[in-house]
Amino acid sequence: MVDEERFWSASVEELKQGYVYEEAEGFYYCLICGERFEGGEIFRDEQSGRWYEARKYAAYHVQQEHGSMLDYLLELDKRQTGLTDLQKELIQGFAEQLTDNEMMSRTGIGSASTIRNHRFVLKEKAKQAKLLLAIIEMMDHGNTAAPRFVPVHRTATQIDERYAITEDEYADLLKQYFPDGPEGPLASFPRKEKRKVAVLRHIASYFKSGVRYTEKEVNERLISFWEEDYATLRRYLIDYGYLDRKDDGKVYWVKGSGIKKNELEQSGSTEQVEQMTAPKKSAKGKQGKTDKQKAQAKVQEQEEERKGEPKMDKAKRKQLTAEYQERERQMGVFQIKNNVNGKIYLGSSTNLDALWGKEQFVLNMNGHANKELQKEWKQFGGENFSFLVLETVKLEQKIRYDYKDVLDPEGRQPVDMVRQYNREVNDLKEIWAQKLQPYGEKGYHGPAEKVEK
């Protein structure tokens, strides 16, 4: 995905202007959609009738097709920018040179001093970013032996160790999973997350930035990689942030390429065909059309078959259930922290898997047992809270999701084992309560009472 590499290697000035000049190739490239303009060529704008040389036309293209680069960069996920939704709203207001009173009205912040404090915090973040950039550049200077990592696509839904893939690892994984060549088919679909990311990244590279695809066109591309279950590939490409689509599923596009879902909803366009790769009227092009018709027929046939069948056969469902039950179950202590004022909520659970998602759901539904935490969640917004597992319970045996561990060989009742687990996590929580003292101004627990069990 060359466009991603170009985006992340761009300088600050190039990111601000929205395009970059590749001297070796002699082209100006749009950093958003990847469209290129050859240096020395003259371009004519059809609407105004004006003529532009390549560099000015690249700037004109960015403004006309994608709007403000500030708006585009602010639309990137917090994982890329490190900015909360509130900070993004404040930056937009500062850029528009709104007064403190206007900012208070827009954001709901109660005082001008708080607005000024937010501006100060943003300036400090900018200083830190500048120093970090200098430090990393000095770290990499002359270090030719350091591994080169494959760039993370800017619309990734979650960035973690799965994306720490070196270029050598990536090449090896493509050889392993695409033994017949890069165009497929897949030898198998990987179960490990890092390998899954590598495979999806490669498949996503077969979709062009700025092009709208119908669902059939997406399926036609995916069927060459995994004929048996192309729908799973399509779902993963959406879930991992490589593709986006309209809510009705009729139009797909490369996420982050400048196409906005709300604009599509207003336009109602669902059938824009990719003209850049349309086959020419030749013997070879005619054969290509036949292949396309075959792929369309195959897709339609499989979709009709799916309508009358369950989504997953019993054997596969049983296998997935068994794999889930074999996973180790983590028990322990966690904290939910308000990153604005530093207050902490301390909790424990005998099942930490996906707990943060469950806590967020309850808080968003205004149903959390801790009323003070619920109040500030609504006041500050969920993006200003973070979740951390502080410590897990260390037991002699591994606890799995099949709950066979509660069937004690010594004849104790299952309820006794469950009570033991509850005692273990509550004892550990008491230890952390002594360490953190999450009471009064430091937390969401009463100053004269213990952390609720």
PDB file of C-alpha atoms in Angstrom, residues 2 176 435:
ATOM      1  CA  VAL A   2       2.271   2.712  -1.377  1.00  0.00           C
ATOM      2  CA  GLN A 176       3.289 -18.548   2.884  1.00  0.00           C
ATOM      3  CA  LYS A 435      -2.037   1.320  47.407  1.00  0.00           C
TER       4      LYS A 435
END
